[in-house]
Coordinates of N, CA and C in Angstrom, one line a residue:
M468 N 0.5 1.9 16.0 CA 0.4 2.9 15.0 C -0.5 4.4 14.8
S469 N 0.1 5.2 14.8 CA -1.0 6.5 15.0 C -2.0 6.8 13.8
A470 N -2.8 7.2 14.1 CA -4.0 7.3 12.9 C -3.3 8.2 11.4
R471 N -1.9 9.2 12.2 CA -1.7 10.1 10.5 C -0.8 8.9 10.2
K472 N -0.3 8.3 11.0 CA 1.0 7.5 10.2 C 0.2 6.5 9.1
A473 N -0.6 5.9 9.7 CA -2.0 5.2 9.2 C -2.1 5.8 7.8
A474 N -2.9 6.7 8.1 CA -3.4 7.4 6.8 C -2.5 7.6 5.8
S475 N -1.2 7.9 5.9 CA -0.3 8.3 5.3 C 0.1 7.2 4.3
Q476 N 0.5 5.9 5.0 CA 0.6 4.8 4.3 C -0.5 4.4 3.7
A477 N -1.9 4.5 4.2 CA -2.9 4.1 2.9 C -3.4 5.9 2.0
G478 N -2.3 6.6 1.9 CA -2.0 7.7 0.5 C -3.7 7.9 0.7
L479 N -3.6 8.5 2.3 CA -5.3 9.2 2.4 C -4.0 10.6 3.5
S480 N -5.3 11.6 3.1 CA -4.7 13.2 4.2 C -5.1 12.5 5.8
D481 N -4.8 12.6 6.9 CA -4.9 12.5 8.4 C -7.0 13.2 8.5
A482 N -6.9 14.4 7.8 CA -8.4 14.7 8.1 C -9.2 13.5 7.1
R483 N -9.0 13.2 5.6 CA -9.9 12.6 5.4 C -10.2 10.9 6.6
W484 N -8.8 10.1 6.8 CA -9.0 9.3 8.0 C -9.9 9.0 9.0
R485 N -9.8 10.0 9.4 CA -10.4 10.8 10.7 C -11.5 11.0 10.2
Q486 N -12.4 11.5 8.7 CA -13.8 11.5 8.6 C -14.0 9.5 8.0
I487 N -13.7 8.9 7.4 CA -14.4 7.5 7.3 C -14.2 6.9 8.6
V488 N -13.4 6.4 9.5 CA -13.2 6.6 10.6 C -14.2 6.9 11.4
S489 N -14.9 7.9 11.7 CA -15.9 8.5 12.4 C -17.2 8.3 11.4
G490 N -16.5 8.1 10.0 CA -18.6 7.8 9.5 C -18.8 9.2 8.9
Y491 N -18.9 10.4 9.4 CA -18.9 11.7 9.1 C -18.3 12.7 8.7
Q492 N -18.5 14.0 7.9 CA -17.9 14.8 7.8 C -18.5 16.7 8.0
S493 N -18.1 17.1 9.0 CA -18.3 18.5 8.7 C -18.4 19.4 7.8
V494 N -20.0 19.5 7.6 CA -19.6 21.0 6.0 C -20.9 22.1 6.5
S495 N -20.6 23.1 6.7 CA -21.3 23.9 6.9 C -21.5 23.9 8.3
G496 N -21.6 23.6 9.3 CA -21.3 22.8 10.7 C -22.3 21.0 10.8
A497 N -23.3 20.9 9.9 CA -23.5 19.5 9.9 C -22.8 18.6 9.2
H498 N -23.2 17.5 10.2 CA -23.0 16.2 9.8 C -23.3 15.2 8.7
V499 N -22.1 15.2 7.7 CA -22.8 14.7 6.2 C -21.9 13.2 6.5
P500 N -23.3 12.3 6.1 CA -22.6 11.0 6.5 C -21.2 10.4 4.8
V501 N -20.5 9.9 5.5 CA -19.0 9.4 4.9 C -18.9 7.7 4.6
R502 N -19.4 8.3 3.5 CA -18.9 5.9 3.0 C -18.0 5.8 2.2
A503 N -16.7 5.1 3.1 CA -15.5 5.2 2.0 C -15.4 4.4 1.0
P504 N -15.2 4.8 -0.5 CA -15.3 4.0 -2.1 C -14.7 2.5 -1.1
A505 N -14.5 1.3 -2.5 CA -14.1 0.4 -1.8 C -12.8 0.4 -1.7
E506 N -12.0 1.2 -3.0 CA -10.6 0.6 -2.8 C -9.9 1.6 -1.8
T507 N -10.5 2.7 -1.2 CA -9.7 3.7 -0.1 C -10.0 2.6 0.9
L508 N -11.3 2.0 1.5 CA -11.4 1.3 2.4 C -10.2 -0.1 2.6
A509 N -10.3 -0.4 1.4 CA -9.3 -1.8 1.0 C -7.6 -1.4 1.7
R510 N -7.2 -0.1 1.4 CA -6.0 0.4 1.6 C -5.8 0.8 3.1
M511 N -6.9 0.9 3.3 CA -7.1 1.8 4.6 C -6.8 0.1 5.7
A512 N -7.8 -0.6 5.2 CA -7.6 -2.4 6.1 C -6.8 -2.6 6.2
Q513 N -5.8 -2.9 4.7 CA -4.1 -3.3 4.8 C -3.5 -2.8 5.6
V514 N -3.5 -1.1 5.6 CA -2.5 -0.4 6.7 C -2.4 -1.2 7.8
V515 N -3.8 -1.3 8.8 CA -4.0 -1.6 9.9 C -3.9 -3.1 10.0
G516 N -4.0 -3.9 9.2 CA -3.9 -5.1 9.2 C -5.5 -6.2 9.0
V517 N -6.7 -5.2 9.1 CA -8.1 -6.0 8.6 C -8.5 -6.8 7.7
S518 N -8.7 -8.1 8.1 CA -8.7 -9.2 6.6 C -9.6 -9.0 6.2
P519 N -9.7 -9.5 4.6 CA -11.3 -9.2 3.6 C -12.6 -9.8 4.7
E520 N -12.3 -11.3 5.5 CA -13.4 -11.4 5.9 C -13.8 -10.6 7.3
Q521 N -13.1 -9.9 8.0 CA -13.7 -8.4 9.2 C -14.1 -8.2 8.6
L522 N -14.1 -7.5 7.2 CA -14.5 -6.4 6.0 C -15.8 -6.3 6.1
A523 N -16.0 -8.1 5.7 CA -17.4 -8.6 5.0 C -17.5 -8.9 6.2
E524 N -17.7 -9.1 7.5 CA -18.7 -9.2 8.4 C -18.8 -8.0 8.7
A525 N -18.2 -6.9 8.6 CA -18.9 -5.5 9.0 C -19.5 -4.6 8.0
G526 N -20.0 -5.8 6.9 CA -20.8 -5.0 5.7 C -19.8 -4.7 4.4
R527 N -19.2 -4.6 4.4 CA -17.8 -3.8 3.1 C -17.7 -5.4 2.2
E528 N -18.6 -5.7 1.7 CA -17.9 -7.0 1.6 C -17.4 -6.5 -0.5
D529 N -17.4 -5.5 -0.7 CA -16.7 -4.6 -1.9 C -15.2 -4.5 -1.3
A530 N -15.5 -3.5 -0.3 CA -14.1 -3.8 0.0 C -13.2 -4.8 0.3
A531 N -13.6 -5.7 0.7 CA -13.3 -6.9 1.3 C -12.4 -7.6 -0.2
Q532 N -13.3 -8.0 -1.3 CA -13.2 -8.2 -2.6 C -11.9 -7.6 -3.0
E533 N -11.7 -6.3 -2.8 CA -10.6 -5.5 -3.0 C -9.1 -5.4 -2.5
L534 N -9.5 -5.7 -1.2 CA -8.7 -5.9 0.0 C -7.9 -7.7 -0.7
G535 N -9.2 -8.6 -1.5 CA -8.5 -10.1 -1.7 C -7.9 -10.0 -2.5
K536 N -8.1 -8.6 -3.6 CA -7.6 -8.8 -4.7 C -5.6 -8.0 -4.7
T537 N -5.8 -7.3 -3.3 CA -4.1 -6.7 -3.0 C -3.2 -7.9 -2.3
R538 N -4.2 -8.9 -1.7 CA -3.1 -9.7 -0.7 C -3.3 -11.3 -1.2
K539 N -3.3 -11.6 -2.3 CA -3.1 -13.2 -2.9 C -1.8 -12.9 -3.3
P540 N -1.1 -13.1 -3.0 CA 0.4 -13.1 -3.9 C 0.8 -14.1 -3.9
S541 N 1.3 -14.5 -5.8 CA 1.4 -15.8 -5.9 C 2.8 -16.3 -5.4
K542 N 2.5 -18.0 -5.0 CA 3.4 -18.6 -4.8 C 4.5 -18.4 -5.3
A543 N 5.4 -18.1 -4.3 CA 7.6 -17.5 -4.2 C 7.8 -19.1 -4.6
S544 N 8.6 -19.2 -6.2 CA 9.3 -20.2 -6.5 C 11.0 -19.8 -7.0
G545 N 11.5 -21.0 -7.2 CA 12.6 -20.4 -7.7 C 13.7 -19.8 -6.6
S546 N 15.1 -19.4 -7.3 CA 15.9 -19.1 -5.8 C 15.5 -18.3 -5.0
Y547 N 14.6 -17.3 -5.0 CA 14.6 -16.1 -4.5 C 13.4 -16.4 -3.5
A548 N 12.8 -17.9 -3.5 CA 11.6 -17.8 -2.8 C 11.6 -18.2 -1.1
N549 N 12.6 -17.7 -0.7 CA 12.9 -17.8 0.5 C 13.8 -16.8 1.2
D550 N 13.6 -15.6 0.3 CA 14.7 -14.5 0.1 C 13.9 -13.5 1.3
P551 N 14.9 -13.5 2.3 CA 14.7 -12.4 3.3 C 14.3 -10.8 2.8
T552 N 14.9 -10.3 2.0 CA 15.3 -9.0 1.4 C 14.6 -9.0 0.6
I553 N 13.8 -10.0 -0.2 CA 12.9 -10.5 -1.2 C 11.2 -9.8 -0.2
D554 N 11.4 -10.8 0.2 CA 10.1 -10.1 1.8 C 10.3 -9.3 2.0
A555 N 10.9 -8.5 2.8 CA 11.1 -7.1 3.5 C 10.4 -6.3 2.3
I556 N 11.1 -6.2 1.0 CA 10.6 -5.4 -0.2 C 9.1 -5.7 -0.5
A557 N 8.8 -6.9 -0.7 CA 7.3 -7.1 -0.8 C 6.5 -6.3 0.1
T558 N 6.4 -6.7 1.1 CA 6.1 -6.5 2.5 C 6.4 -4.5 2.5
L559 N 7.1 -4.0 2.4 CA 7.1 -2.6 1.9 C 6.0 -2.0 0.9
L560 N 6.3 -2.7 0.1 CA 5.5 -2.6 -1.4 C 4.1 -2.7 -1.0
A561 N 3.7 -3.5 -0.3 CA 2.4 -3.5 0.1 C 1.9 -2.3 0.3
T562 N 2.7 -1.7 1.2 CA 2.3 -0.8 2.2 C 1.8 0.6 1.5
L563 N 2.4 0.4 0.6 CA 2.2 2.1 -0.6 C 0.7 1.6 -1.0
P564 N 0.1 3.0 -1.4 CA -0.3 2.9 -2.0 C -0.6 2.3 -3.3
P565 N -2.1 2.4 -4.3 CA -1.8 1.4 -5.6 C -1.2 2.2 -6.6
E566 N -1.2 3.8 -6.4 CA -0.4 4.4 -7.6 C 1.2 4.4 -7.0
A567 N 1.4 4.8 -5.8 CA 2.8 4.6 -5.5 C 3.5 3.0 -6.0
Q568 N 2.6 1.9 -5.8 CA 2.4 0.8 -5.9 C 3.0 0.6 -7.6
D569 N 2.5 0.7 -8.5 CA 2.6 1.5 -10.0 C 3.7 1.7 -10.3
E570 N 4.1 3.2 -9.7 CA 4.7 3.6 -10.0 C 6.8 3.0 -9.9
V571 N 6.3 2.5 -8.7 CA 7.7 1.1 -7.9 C 7.9 0.5 -9.0
L572 N 6.9 -0.4 -9.6 CA 6.9 -1.3 -10.7 C 7.4 -0.8 -11.5
R573 N 7.2 0.2 -12.3 CA 7.2 1.0 -13.1 C 8.7 1.6 -13.4
R574 N 9.3 1.8 -12.5 CA 10.8 2.5 -12.4 C 11.4 0.8 -12.4
V575 N 11.5 0.3 -11.7 CA 12.2 -1.2 -11.1 C 11.8 -2.1 -12.8
G576 N 10.6 -2.0 -13.3 CA 10.5 -2.7 -14.8 C 11.4 -2.0 -15.9
R577 N 11.7 -0.6 -15.7 CA 12.4 0.5 -16.8 C 14.0 -0.8 -16.8
G578 N 14.2 -0.7 -15.5 CA 15.8 -1.1 -15.9 C 16.8 -0.6 -15.9
E579 N 16.3 1.3 -15.6 CA 17.1 1.8 -15.8 C 17.1 2.8 -14.7
P580 N 18.5 2.7 -13.8 CA 18.5 3.0 -12.8 C 19.2 4.6 -12.9
N581 N 19.1 5.4 -12.3 CA 19.3 7.4 -12.3 C 20.6 7.3 -12.5
R582 N 21.5 6.5 -11.8 CA 22.7 6.2 -11.7 C 23.5 4.8 -11.5
S583 N 24.3 4.2 -12.8 CA 24.6 3.0 -11.9 C 26.3 2.7 -12.0
T584 N 26.3 2.0 -11.2 CA 27.9 1.7 -10.3 C 28.5 0.5 -10.8
D585 N 29.6 0.8 -11.0 CA 30.9 -0.4 -11.3 C 31.6 -0.9 -10.5
R586 N 31.5 -1.9 -9.9 CA 32.5 -2.0 -9.1 C 33.5 -3.3 -9.2
T587 N 33.7 -3.0 -10.6 CA 34.8 -3.8 -11.2 C 36.6 -4.0 -10.5
H588 N 36.5 -4.5 -10.6 CA 38.1 -4.1 -9.9 C 38.2 -3.6 -8.5
G589 N 37.1 -3.7 -7.8 CA 37.3 -2.6 -6.5 C 37.0 -1.6 -5.9
H590 N 36.8 -0.8 -7.1 CA 36.6 0.2 -7.6 C 35.3 0.8 -8.0
E591 N 34.6 1.5 -7.0 CA 33.3 2.3 -7.5 C 33.7 3.0 -8.1
R592 N 32.6 2.8 -9.5 CA 32.4 4.3 -10.3 C 31.3 4.6 -10.6
Q593 N 31.0 5.9 -10.9 CA 29.3 6.3 -11.3 C 29.3 6.8 -12.7
A594 N 28.3 5.9 -13.8 CA 28.1 5.9 -15.4 C 27.4 7.7 -15.4
G595 N 28.0 8.1 -15.7 CA 27.5 9.4 -15.9 C 27.3 10.1 -17.6

């Protein structure tokens, strides 16, 4: 995965991703140290598959705790416990930054699709 794609999936600009990875940013020609906030680093770690344990070993227990919060899905149960479509959607949702996840969940929870489709009697009709 490219750094640009990883940055996008983490909800960061390409430049900000590079600053965090390198540990500094250039300000008026001087290198200024950069330390990512825990939540940002956790998003980055999630995108590239770094575990909470690895973050803790690197001295970022704060980010490890943030990542641990997002990586603990509840045990699936019921008729959809082993549904591959649900698994795929959950995996995709996990790649979005928290704000985007909230927006998706808000839209789904609302239960009001922009356009509904009626497929009764073999005909497809859009409500309007």
